[in-house]
Amino acid sequence: MSQQVASAQKFQVFSRGLALALSLGLSLAGAQNARQSTLVIGGDFSDLITLDPGVSYEFSGSLVAGNLYDTLVIYEGNDLKTLKPRLASSWTVTPTATGSRITFKLRDAKFSTGRPVTAADVIYSLTRVIALKTPSSFLLTDVANITAKSLSAPDARTVVMDIPKTANPNIVLALLTFNVGGVIDSTEAKAHEVKGDFGTAWLKDHSAGSGPFMLNRWDRSAQVALDVNPNAFRKSPNIKRVILRYMLESSAQQSSLNSGEIDVAWDYTPDAFKAAQSNPKLKTLKTDTFQLQYLGMNSSKGSPFEDPRVREAVRYALDQDGMIDSLLQGLGRKTQTIIPIGLAGSDPKIYYPYNLAKAKALLAAAGKPNGFSVDFLVSTGSCAGGVPCQDLAAKVQSDLAKIGIKANIRQMVNSELLTVYRAQKAELIQVAWSPDYPDADGNGTPLSDYAAKSLAWRNSWNNAAASKLAQSAAVETNSTKRLAQYGQLTALLAKEGPFAVLFQPYKPIVLQAGISGFNRNANGDVQFEKISKK
């Protein structure tokens, strides 16, 4: 590269950073230094629907919420087994005549508004989720089995949660680490209520939390801008602003990272990730995940997937090894059951080895010897492991065509795709899922229990035996018995469930060499306040 071209590129990057800073309200003098304290992440964030922690149930929403809002307890970094204090300085679990009581003592903390975090804010935040019946409400109502009456505040720094015998207190504490447990400034939310919506319309694109950052703006389909929260107890010493810039295509992320326009690329393709590993100007991170890339098959009456033999045929027809070896280039692991590798209860058994003859025989037994045609919903941008969703869909389409199933690909952005899926209107869908908290129940309940109105419900699959097993395993405290129950559950879903697991990916992330302190754990969390730039 000539010195003239290099200088032109540097000026272009500086100009973009200057324009960005000015657009966010900085003075000209402040704008000149803003790039050094601004972390810019390029990625496919098209699944963002809302930034309200009690409503958001998407990967990108959880990433943002974890930096805007604090929960009572948390898992720090890569230790996803040991609960740590966050807003709660301590907590105790005691048995009661009807179940268990969890008592939280709050630390001294303030919201971005300057108001203190109180027990009343905690109770408001949890009860609004129950009342609003959000996508994650089932975690409180169906898993924790609590109502508004379960919560009380003896004083401003104490929260008491009474849970029944039908809930496991360890699971309740774990689920409170998810953004559904994010604590909102109740005074601020109430000030923006419209027709009893608990401030949901306002919180969709505003923030009222105590996290290390607060929302500056969300320009839909363009960027999310976060500013450091001066009142936060989790301080960010180096990074004062974080920009999540929408870049759906890996190629755009690659060119922007190479030019210095962005600091972090969220969605490199396996090919590009392999090439980046030899670039001294970049850092590559092969991060672990609990994510599963899967096909959802709507089992409603009249659907071709109503017959379990058809669903089983699909599983036998999928060439998982080809996906992992060719498309992912090793950025994935083969698994076929609903609990991901790395969590107690994961089942390593291969239930359906690639077998086209078996798949065709199952279709014939189901009365569909010539196959059928079905709409296949697929996201734009990147899928798990950095594979372009279109490429993965083409592989699935090709595999299914070999047994006579014509999958007609319909691409749409993630936010639209999830809206269709949540309305039970997706016949066949390619999508990813990760547990809300690092426990087998984070997948067991949503994928198995129709009453939870999560993934089993979205695929119109109502199996009483699966629901009973999921509910029983969730509350079982004997680890041996619990593992046995999850063994029965995973086997049942592998045979009869509405899912075909494609693979469990690694998440490839590429950074500028000067970035330090960046860590993405298997749960998908990144603590922006711990990141610094040279």
XYZ file of N, CA, C and O in Angstrom, residues 66-256:
764
model
N -27.642 -6.107 29.182
C -26.664 -6.441 30.202
C -25.735 -5.303 30.543
O -25.070 -5.323 31.586
N -25.667 -4.305 29.653
C -24.813 -3.151 29.898
C -25.595 -1.899 30.304
O -24.998 -0.935 30.782
N -26.917 -1.946 30.117
C -27.776 -0.825 30.530
C -28.382 -1.048 31.912
O -28.648 -0.083 32.641
N -28.602 -2.313 32.248
C -29.339 -2.640 33.471
C -28.552 -3.628 34.323
O -27.813 -4.466 33.810
N -28.737 -3.517 35.629
C -28.154 -4.463 36.568
C -29.226 -5.423 37.054
O -30.397 -5.052 37.204
N -28.819 -6.642 37.323
C -29.692 -7.646 37.936
C -29.263 -7.832 39.389
O -28.201 -7.363 39.799
N -30.081 -8.521 40.164
C -29.742 -8.750 41.565
C -28.479 -9.590 41.707
O -27.606 -9.299 42.532
N -28.381 -10.632 40.912
C -27.223 -11.530 40.928
C -26.765 -11.748 39.496
O -27.494 -11.453 38.544
N -25.543 -12.283 39.339
C -24.992 -12.400 37.996
C -23.938 -13.505 37.955
O -23.399 -13.906 38.998
N -23.673 -13.998 36.749
C -22.503 -14.841 36.516
C -21.442 -13.951 35.875
O -21.713 -13.277 34.875
N -20.247 -13.920 36.445
C -19.192 -13.035 35.956
C -18.266 -13.765 34.988
O -17.782 -14.862 35.282
N -18.010 -13.139 33.850
C -17.041 -13.679 32.906
C -17.365 -15.093 32.480
O -18.515 -15.432 32.183
N -16.339 -15.939 32.475
C -16.507 -17.316 31.995
C -16.912 -18.294 33.091
O -17.103 -19.477 32.814
N -17.043 -17.804 34.320
C -17.504 -18.667 35.406
C -19.032 -18.661 35.412
O -19.660 -17.762 35.987
N -19.607 -19.664 34.772
C -21.056 -19.716 34.637
C -21.674 -20.737 35.594
O -22.767 -21.252 35.342
N -20.968 -20.976 36.691
C -21.482 -21.886 37.707
C -21.626 -21.211 39.072
O -22.379 -21.687 39.922
N -20.906 -20.101 39.276
C -20.894 -19.448 40.577
C -21.620 -18.115 40.518
O -21.195 -17.196 39.812
N -22.724 -17.999 41.237
C -23.449 -16.736 41.280
C -22.664 -15.692 42.051
O -22.098 -15.984 43.110
N -22.651 -14.472 41.528
C -21.959 -13.360 42.173
C -22.956 -12.232 42.465
O -23.990 -12.119 41.794
N -22.648 -11.406 43.470
C -23.533 -10.277 43.765
C -23.459 -9.200 42.691
O -22.416 -9.002 42.070
N -24.568 -8.536 42.461
C -24.578 -7.383 41.571
C -25.324 -6.275 42.302
O -24.731 -5.570 43.094
N -26.638 -6.140 42.118
C -27.380 -5.167 42.932
C -27.607 -5.709 44.340
O -27.720 -4.938 45.295
N -27.693 -7.018 44.443
C -27.806 -7.628 45.776
C -26.401 -7.826 46.334
O -25.581 -8.501 45.715
N -26.122 -7.225 47.487
C -24.815 -7.413 48.111
C -24.729 -8.792 48.748
O -23.643 -9.354 48.901
N -25.884 -9.350 49.118
C -25.943 -10.695 49.680
C -27.353 -11.242 49.537
O -28.299 -10.474 49.281
N -27.496 -12.553 49.694
C -28.821 -13.165 49.652
C -28.790 -14.463 50.455
O -27.747 -15.088 50.608
N -29.933 -14.830 50.968
C -30.064 -16.071 51.722
C -31.289 -16.823 51.229
O -32.274 -16.217 50.795
N -31.220 -18.150 51.286
C -32.340 -19.006 50.916
C -32.714 -19.812 52.153
O -31.871 -20.515 52.718
N -33.957 -19.708 52.562
C -34.422 -20.447 53.743
C -35.692 -21.215 53.406
O -36.526 -20.742 52.629
N -35.853 -22.414 53.961
C -37.070 -23.190 53.700
C -38.263 -22.586 54.445
O -38.110 -21.991 55.517
N -39.443 -22.737 53.848
C -40.689 -22.300 54.483
C -41.680 -23.455 54.422
O -41.427 -24.479 53.773
N -42.818 -23.270 55.053
C -43.840 -24.322 55.051
C -44.378 -24.584 53.657
O -44.837 -25.688 53.355
N -44.323 -23.580 52.793
C -44.892 -23.717 51.449
C -43.835 -23.799 50.352
O -44.166 -23.932 49.183
N -42.554 -23.679 50.702
C -41.505 -23.712 49.689
C -40.204 -23.134 50.191
O -39.596 -23.647 51.112
N -39.793 -22.008 49.585
C -38.535 -21.354 49.958
C -38.712 -19.844 49.965
O -39.581 -19.302 49.275
N -37.854 -19.191 50.729
C -37.836 -17.726 50.761
C -36.413 -17.264 50.430
O -35.442 -17.695 51.055
N -36.315 -16.383 49.438
C -35.027 -15.784 49.093
C -35.057 -14.329 49.558
O -35.946 -13.565 49.166
N -34.108 -13.958 50.391
C -34.035 -12.596 50.910
C -32.785 -11.919 50.352
O -31.663 -12.420 50.531
N -32.983 -10.821 49.637
C -31.886 -10.075 49.026
C -31.634 -8.785 49.809
O -32.580 -8.044 50.123
N -30.374 -8.505 50.100
C -29.974 -7.226 50.676
C -29.329 -6.397 49.569
O -28.374 -6.857 48.918
N -29.839 -5.200 49.333
C -29.366 -4.387 48.217
C -28.132 -3.569 48.581
O -28.005 -3.074 49.701
N -27.264 -3.408 47.622
C -26.096 -2.555 47.777
C -26.490 -1.102 47.531
O -27.589 -0.797 47.053
N -25.615 -0.193 47.838
C -25.844 1.230 47.566
C -25.572 1.467 46.084
O -24.432 1.354 45.625
N -26.599 1.746 45.309
C -26.457 1.956 43.874
C -27.428 3.022 43.408
O -28.448 3.292 44.049
N -27.093 3.633 42.263
C -27.934 4.678 41.691
C -28.239 4.362 40.227
O -27.430 3.754 39.518
N -29.408 4.817 39.804
C -29.769 4.745 38.395
C -29.070 5.871 37.633
O -28.528 6.798 38.236
N -29.125 5.796 36.318
C -28.541 6.856 35.498
C -29.236 8.191 35.744
O -28.660 9.252 35.495
N -30.456 8.152 36.264
C -31.196 9.375 36.599
C -30.682 10.032 37.877
O -31.042 11.161 38.181
N -29.865 9.314 38.638
C -29.374 9.823 39.913
C -30.179 9.335 41.104
O -29.765 9.508 42.256
N -31.316 8.713 40.849
C -32.140 8.196 41.945
C -31.523 6.911 42.507
O -30.933 6.129 41.758
N -31.703 6.658 43.802
C -31.165 5.430 44.385
C -31.977 4.216 43.957
O -33.187 4.305 43.722
N -31.320 3.078 43.840
C -31.998 1.813 43.566
C -32.598 1.310 44.870
O -31.894 1.146 45.864
N -33.897 1.081 44.876
C -34.582 0.645 46.094
C -35.288 -0.690 45.869
O -35.460 -1.149 44.727
N -35.735 -1.283 46.969
C -36.492 -2.530 46.892
C -37.766 -2.347 46.079
O -38.200 -3.265 45.368
N -38.363 -1.164 46.172
C -39.585 -0.890 45.408
C -39.317 -0.959 43.906
O -40.172 -1.408 43.129
N -38.129 -0.533 43.460
C -37.771 -0.608 42.043
C -37.632 -2.060 41.594
O -38.054 -2.419 40.494
N -37.044 -2.883 42.453
C -36.884 -4.301 42.125
C -38.248 -4.963 41.964
O -38.502 -5.677 40.974
N -39.128 -4.710 42.915
C -40.459 -5.329 42.867
C -41.252 -4.826 41.662
O -41.906 -5.614 40.961
N -41.170 -3.542 41.393
C -41.853 -2.990 40.208
C -41.345 -3.664 38.937
O -42.132 -4.053 38.056
N -40.027 -3.809 38.816
C -39.428 -4.365 37.598
C -39.892 -5.792 37.340
O -40.151 -6.174 36.191
N -39.992 -6.587 38.395
C -40.412 -7.980 38.231
C -41.922 -8.103 38.021
O -42.377 -8.879 37.168
N -42.697 -7.330 38.764
C -44.154 -7.445 38.630
C -44.645 -6.908 37.293
O -45.644 -7.399 36.764
N -43.936 -5.942 36.711
C -44.368 -5.431 35.398
C -44.193 -6.506 34.330
O -44.991 -6.610 33.399
N -43.155 -7.331 34.456
C -42.944 -8.420 33.498
C -44.089 -9.423 33.591
O -44.609 -9.892 32.573
N -44.486 -9.735 34.819
C -45.606 -10.659 35.017
C -46.890 -10.087 34.431
O -47.631 -10.777 33.727
N -47.139 -8.810 34.702
C -48.377 -8.174 34.246
C -48.423 -7.994 32.727
O -49.481 -8.136 32.110
N -47.264 -7.716 32.119
C -47.232 -7.439 30.685
C -47.296 -8.700 29.829
O -47.561 -8.624 28.631
N -47.010 -9.870 30.448
C -46.997 -11.131 29.701
C -46.082 -11.026 28.481
O -46.479 -11.245 27.340
N -44.828 -10.693 28.752
C -43.825 -10.520 27.715
C -43.307 -11.884 27.253
O -43.626 -12.916 27.858
N -42.458 -11.926 26.195
C -41.916 -13.221 25.757
C -41.154 -13.968 26.845
O -41.031 -15.199 26.784
N -40.611 -13.241 27.833
C -39.849 -13.903 28.895
C -40.620 -14.006 30.205
O -40.062 -14.462 31.206
N -41.895 -13.639 30.224
C -42.692 -13.713 31.450
C -42.752 -15.124 32.013
O -42.838 -15.318 33.230
N -42.693 -16.134 31.137
C -42.806 -17.512 31.604
C -41.691 -17.873 32.587
O -41.850 -18.770 33.423
N -40.555 -17.176 32.499
C -39.472 -17.459 33.432
C -39.898 -17.172 34.868
O -39.520 -17.899 35.795
N -40.691 -16.134 35.050
C -41.170 -15.787 36.387
C -42.435 -16.562 36.748
O -42.570 -17.054 37.861
N -43.356 -16.682 35.799
C -44.647 -17.295 36.110
C -44.618 -18.820 36.057
O -45.213 -19.488 36.905
N -43.889 -19.401 35.085
C -43.914 -20.844 34.888
C -42.709 -21.566 35.480
O -42.812 -22.750 35.818
N -41.579 -20.879 35.568
C -40.378 -21.500 36.118
C -40.218 -21.140 37.597
O -40.090 -22.024 38.445
N -40.258 -19.836 37.908
C -40.172 -19.420 39.313
C -41.503 -19.599 40.042
O -41.545 -19.640 41.273
N -42.594 -19.691 39.270
C -43.937 -19.877 39.848
C -44.306 -18.777 40.837
O -44.878 -19.031 41.900
N -43.970 -17.529 40.488
C -44.291 -16.419 41.383
C -45.375 -15.528 40.796
O -45.626 -15.525 39.588
N -46.010 -14.782 41.676
C -46.980 -13.753 41.309
C -46.529 -12.466 41.983
O -45.537 -12.439 42.727
N -47.267 -11.409 41.753
C -46.944 -10.138 42.406
C -46.993 -10.276 43.925
O -46.233 -9.615 44.658
N -47.841 -11.153 44.421
C -47.984 -11.337 45.871
C -46.796 -12.078 46.483
O -46.663 -12.134 47.706
N -45.943 -12.650 45.616
C -44.781 -13.381 46.119
C -43.658 -12.450 46.563
O -42.695 -12.895 47.203
N -43.766 -11.169 46.222
C -42.685 -10.221 46.453
C -43.064 -9.204 47.520
O -44.193 -8.695 47.535
N -42.121 -8.887 48.386
C -42.370 -7.887 49.426
C -41.074 -7.161 49.760
O -39.980 -7.640 49.456
N -41.206 -6.004 50.405
C -40.053 -5.177 50.764
C -40.186 -4.723 52.214
O -40.857 -3.716 52.487
N -39.566 -5.427 53.150
C -39.609 -5.011 54.563
C -39.032 -3.619 54.778
O -39.449 -2.901 55.686
N -38.043 -3.256 53.932
C -37.486 -1.903 53.981
C -36.912 -1.587 52.613
O -36.939 -2.426 51.706
N -36.363 -0.399 52.438
C -35.918 0.072 51.129
C -34.719 -0.694 50.584
O -34.430 -0.627 49.390
N -34.024 -1.442 51.450
C -32.834 -2.159 51.002
C -32.994 -3.680 51.068
O -32.021 -4.412 50.942
N -34.223 -4.147 51.269
C -34.469 -5.598 51.399
C -35.609 -6.032 50.486
O -36.677 -5.426 50.492
N -35.366 -7.085 49.714
C -36.391 -7.674 48.861
C -36.580 -9.124 49.287
O -35.612 -9.876 49.422
N -37.829 -9.512 49.487
C -38.154 -10.883 49.868
C -38.972 -11.519 48.743
O -39.954 -10.945 48.269
N -38.549 -12.713 48.321
C -39.249 -13.456 47.279
C -39.637 -14.818 47.836
O -38.769 -15.622 48.199
N -40.929 -15.069 47.933
C -41.424 -16.365 48.393
C -41.797 -17.209 47.185
O -42.628 -16.801 46.369
N -41.165 -18.370 47.085
C -41.449 -19.250 45.960
C -42.020 -20.566 46.473
O -41.664 -21.030 47.547
N -42.918 -21.179 45.730
C -43.571 -22.415 46.174
C -42.676 -23.632 46.001
O -41.593 -23.557 45.398
N -43.153 -24.769 46.483
C -42.402 -26.020 46.375
C -42.260 -26.473 44.925
O -41.408 -27.311 44.619
N -43.095 -25.926 44.058
C -43.042 -26.297 42.644
C -41.922 -25.591 41.896
O -41.790 -25.749 40.682
N -41.122 -24.787 42.595
C -40.005 -24.091 41.956
C -38.717 -24.396 42.712
O -38.722 -24.576 43.930
N -37.631 -24.441 41.966
C -36.310 -24.707 42.520
C -35.618 -23.374 42.785
O -35.378 -22.613 41.848
N -35.267 -23.055 44.038
C -34.657 -21.752 44.329
C -33.350 -21.512 43.583
O -33.028 -20.363 43.230
N -32.593 -22.573 43.300
C -31.349 -22.411 42.539
C -31.623 -21.986 41.106
O -30.894 -21.170 40.532
N -32.687 -22.534 40.527
C -33.081 -22.138 39.174
C -33.599 -20.706 39.180
O -33.326 -19.919 38.258
N -34.347 -20.331 40.202
C -34.878 -18.968 40.301
C -33.730 -17.967 40.352
O -33.744 -16.938 39.648
N -32.727 -18.232 41.145
C -31.574 -17.334 41.211
C -30.871 -17.264 39.858
O -30.465 -16.183 39.414
N -30.744 -18.411 39.187
C -30.080 -18.428 37.878
C -30.845 -17.605 36.850
O -30.251 -16.835 36.091
N -32.163 -17.748 36.812
C -32.933 -17.028 35.794
C -32.940 -15.523 36.046
O -33.151 -14.731 35.123
N -32.717 -15.113 37.300
C -32.675 -13.683 37.600
C -31.433 -13.009 37.029
O -31.337 -11.785 37.019
N -30.468 -13.798 36.523
C -29.304 -13.214 35.870
C -29.627 -12.775 34.445
O -28.882 -12.001 33.850
N -30.710 -13.282 33.893
C -31.127 -12.912 32.536
C -31.719 -11.511 32.560
O -32.079 -10.983 33.611
N -31.834 -10.868 31.392
C -32.294 -9.478 31.385
C -33.725 -9.307 31.870
O -34.139 -8.197 32.195
N -34.489 -10.409 31.995
C -35.821 -10.316 32.590
C -35.716 -9.852 34.040
O -36.667 -9.296 34.602
N -34.538 -10.042 34.656
C -34.313 -9.583 36.019
C -33.707 -8.201 36.107
O -33.380 -7.727 37.208
N -33.555 -7.514 34.969
C -32.996 -6.168 34.953
C -33.877 -5.204 35.738
O -35.088 -5.166 35.569
N -33.247 -4.410 36.592
C -33.999 -3.510 37.471
C -34.096 -2.120 36.848
O -33.084 -1.516 36.476
N -35.325 -1.631 36.754
C -35.662 -0.363 36.107
C -35.961 0.695 37.164
O -36.504 0.392 38.224
N -35.621 1.925 36.866
C -36.010 3.059 37.704
C -37.534 3.206 37.591
O -38.055 3.687 36.580
N -38.245 2.771 38.622
C -39.713 2.735 38.555
C -40.313 4.133 38.430
O -41.337 4.313 37.761
N -39.685 5.119 39.051
C -40.197 6.498 38.960
C -40.143 6.982 37.524
O -41.090 7.602 37.018
N -39.040 6.684 36.845
C -38.879 7.108 35.454
C -39.856 6.372 34.541
O -40.478 6.968 33.651
N -40.006 5.066 34.752
C -40.927 4.285 33.923
C -42.360 4.752 34.103
O -43.107 4.909 33.123
N -42.755 5.000 35.348
C -44.129 5.458 35.624
C -44.397 6.826 35.007
O -45.524 7.116 34.574
N -43.372 7.656 34.943
C -43.528 8.990 34.360
C -43.801 8.914 32.864
O -44.313 9.876 32.274
N -43.476 7.792 32.259
C -43.671 7.643 30.812
C -44.714 6.588 30.471
O -44.767 6.106 29.339
N -45.520 6.210 31.428
C -46.582 5.243 31.155
C -47.638 5.833 30.218
O -47.987 7.010 30.323
N -48.138 5.009 29.334
C -49.223 5.393 28.425
C -50.268 4.296 28.469
O -49.992 3.142 28.118
N -51.421 4.613 28.952
C -52.537 3.675 29.002
C -52.158 2.363 29.707
O -52.435 1.270 29.208
N -51.480 2.488 30.824
C -51.160 1.317 31.622
C -50.142 0.377 31.021
O -50.148 -0.816 31.325
N -49.222 0.895 30.186
C -48.237 0.021 29.523
C -46.949 -0.143 30.320
O -45.987 -0.724 29.827
N -46.916 0.358 31.557
C -45.733 0.249 32.415
C -44.486 0.868 31.767
O -43.370 0.452 32.031
N -44.716 1.859 30.917
C -43.600 2.543 30.275
C -42.954 1.773 29.144
O -41.873 2.143 28.670
N -43.606 0.719 28.677
C -43.001 -0.151 27.664
C -42.701 0.577 26.357
O -41.631 0.382 25.763
N -43.618 1.406 25.896
C -43.407 2.128 24.636
C -42.188 3.041 24.739
O -41.387 3.146 23.799
N -42.036 3.686 25.896
C -40.897 4.588 26.089
C -39.600 3.817 26.269
O -38.566 4.160 25.697
N -39.633 2.744 27.046
C -38.428 1.958 27.314
C -37.961 1.171 26.091
O -36.848 0.648 26.081
N -38.787 1.120 25.078
C -38.386 0.438 23.851
C -37.130 1.059 23.273
O -36.245 0.357 22.781
N -37.018 2.399 23.347
C -35.838 3.067 22.808
C -35.296 4.153 23.747
O -34.764 5.173 23.305
N -35.469 3.946 25.048
C -34.852 4.760 26.090
C -34.361 3.809 27.177
O -34.745 2.639 27.193
N -33.535 4.310 28.081
C -33.078 3.446 29.173
C -33.275 4.131 30.513
O -33.300 5.361 30.602
N -33.423 3.318 31.557
C -33.591 3.816 32.923
C -33.011 2.777 33.875
O -33.701 2.220 34.717
N -31.713 2.493 33.697
C -31.069 1.460 34.492
C -29.911 1.987 35.312
O -29.609 3.179 35.300
N -29.227 1.063 35.981
C -28.074 1.422 36.797
C -26.787 0.835 36.247
O -25.738 0.871 36.909
N -26.834 0.269 35.037
C -25.666 -0.354 34.428
C -24.582 0.645 34.087
O -24.771 1.862 34.221
N -23.436 0.174 33.610
C -22.308 1.067 33.313
C -22.543 2.012 32.141
O -21.809 2.983 31.970
N -23.583 1.723 31.337
C -23.894 2.588 30.196
C -25.379 2.937 30.200
O -26.189 2.291 30.871
N -25.704 3.991 29.477
C -27.096 4.390 29.277
C -27.295 4.662 27.796
O -26.335 4.947 27.065
N -28.520 4.551 27.347
C -28.800 4.688 25.920
C -28.735 6.142 25.482
O -29.364 7.015 26.079
N -27.941 6.389 24.463
C -27.928 7.707 23.825
C -29.009 7.763 22.756
O -29.851 8.641 22.750
N -28.975 6.758 21.847
C -29.983 6.711 20.790
C -29.957 5.342 20.132
O -28.970 4.625 20.173
N -31.061 5.004 19.542
C -31.165 3.803 18.715
C -31.737 4.220 17.372
O -32.915 4.550 17.254
N -30.888 4.242 16.367
C -31.324 4.510 14.998
C -31.585 3.156 14.359
O -30.646 2.445 13.989
N -32.844 2.786 14.242
C -33.197 1.444 13.790
C -32.565 1.111 12.445
O -32.569 1.908 11.534
N -32.008 -0.086 12.399
C -31.335 -0.608 11.214
C -30.052 0.146 10.884
O -29.492 -0.042 9.796
N -29.572 0.980 11.804
C -28.342 1.733 11.555
C -27.346 1.554 12.701
O -26.247 1.049 12.495
N -27.742 1.976 13.916
C -26.804 1.869 15.024
C -27.516 2.023 16.364
O -28.605 2.600 16.453
N -26.865 1.489 17.402
C -27.255 1.731 18.778
C -26.064 2.412 19.438
O -24.934 1.918 19.345
N -26.295 3.547 20.084
C -25.224 4.301 20.724
C -25.455 4.351 22.227
O -26.519 4.771 22.687
N -24.452 3.900 22.979
C -24.508 3.895 24.432
C -23.466 4.859 24.984
O -22.323 4.871 24.510
N -23.830 5.647 25.980
C -22.902 6.534 26.666
C -22.628 6.014 28.066
O -23.494 5.360 28.680
N -21.446 6.316 28.596
C -21.099 5.877 29.933
C -22.066 6.501 30.941
O -22.499 7.647 30.787
N -22.467 5.729 31.943
C -23.379 6.196 32.989
C -22.534 6.734 34.145
O -21.861 5.955 34.826
N -22.544 8.039 34.393
C -21.681 8.613 35.439
C -22.051 8.165 36.847
O -21.234 8.275 37.765
N -23.268 7.646 37.023
C -23.720 7.221 38.350
C -23.499 5.729 38.613
O -23.826 5.236 39.697
N -22.958 4.996 37.637
C -22.833 3.544 37.760
C -21.777 3.144 38.782
O -20.756 3.830 38.942
N -22.020 2.046 39.480
C -20.997 1.511 40.374
C -20.037 0.602 39.608
O -18.930 0.318 40.073
N -20.440 0.139 38.436
C -19.527 -0.584 37.541
C -18.905 0.444 36.607
O -19.505 0.844 35.608
N -17.722 0.926 36.913
C -17.112 2.025 36.176
C -16.402 1.550 34.909
O -15.811 0.470 34.876
N -16.478 2.383 33.879
C -15.761 2.137 32.634
C -14.627 3.149 32.548
O -14.847 4.310 32.205
N -13.380 2.752 32.863
C -12.288 3.721 32.937
C -11.809 4.248 31.598
O -11.256 5.341 31.521
N -12.007 3.478 30.540
C -11.431 3.844 29.251
C -12.466 4.142 28.182
O -12.370 5.130 27.453
N -13.484 3.298 28.095
C -14.493 3.441 27.043
C -15.643 4.318 27.540
O -16.261 4.018 28.561
N -15.899 5.388 26.838
C -16.958 6.323 27.221
C -18.195 6.206 26.331
O -19.260 6.730 26.663
N -18.029 5.570 25.204
C -19.163 5.384 24.290
C -19.001 4.061 23.556
O -17.895 3.682 23.174
N -20.112 3.374 23.369
C -20.119 2.131 22.598
C -21.129 2.279 21.475
O -22.284 2.674 21.705
N -20.699 1.970 20.262
C -21.572 2.020 19.086
C -21.725 0.606 18.538
O -20.727 -0.061 18.239
N -22.945 0.126 18.468
C -23.228 -1.133 17.778
C -23.783 -0.770 16.413
O -24.914 -0.286 16.295
N -22.943 -0.955 15.400
C -23.317 -0.524 14.052
C -23.842 -1.713 13.252
O -23.202 -2.771 13.189
N -25.005 -1.536 12.655
C -25.610 -2.601 11.848
C -24.758 -2.843 10.595
O -24.605 -1.969 9.744
N -24.189 -4.037 10.513
C -23.476 -4.477 9.314
C -23.859 -5.933 9.112
O -23.253 -6.831 9.700
N -24.835 -6.180 8.299
C -25.368 -7.520 8.151
C -24.407 -8.464 7.458
O -24.391 -9.656 7.751
N -23.602 -7.949 6.556
C -22.719 -8.807 5.770
C -21.318 -8.863 6.372
O -20.755 -7.841 6.766
N -20.766 -10.057 6.417
C -19.415 -10.233 6.936
C -18.400 -9.431 6.136
O -17.445 -8.890 6.692
N -18.592 -9.317 4.827
C -17.643 -8.589 3.981
C -17.555 -7.120 4.390
O -16.464 -6.530 4.373
N -18.683 -6.531 4.771
C -18.676 -5.133 5.218
C -17.916 -5.004 6.534
O -17.168 -4.037 6.745
N -18.079 -5.982 7.408
C -17.354 -5.965 8.682
C -15.857 -6.116 8.447
O -15.035 -5.444 9.091
N -15.493 -6.971 7.523
C -14.072 -7.180 7.238
C -13.407 -5.918 6.726
O -12.334 -5.518 7.208
N -14.011 -5.262 5.750
C -13.405 -4.052 5.179
C -13.360 -2.928 6.209
O -12.380 -2.174 6.271
N -14.401 -2.830 7.048
C -14.432 -1.770 8.054
C -13.417 -2.018 9.167
O -12.837 -1.075 9.711
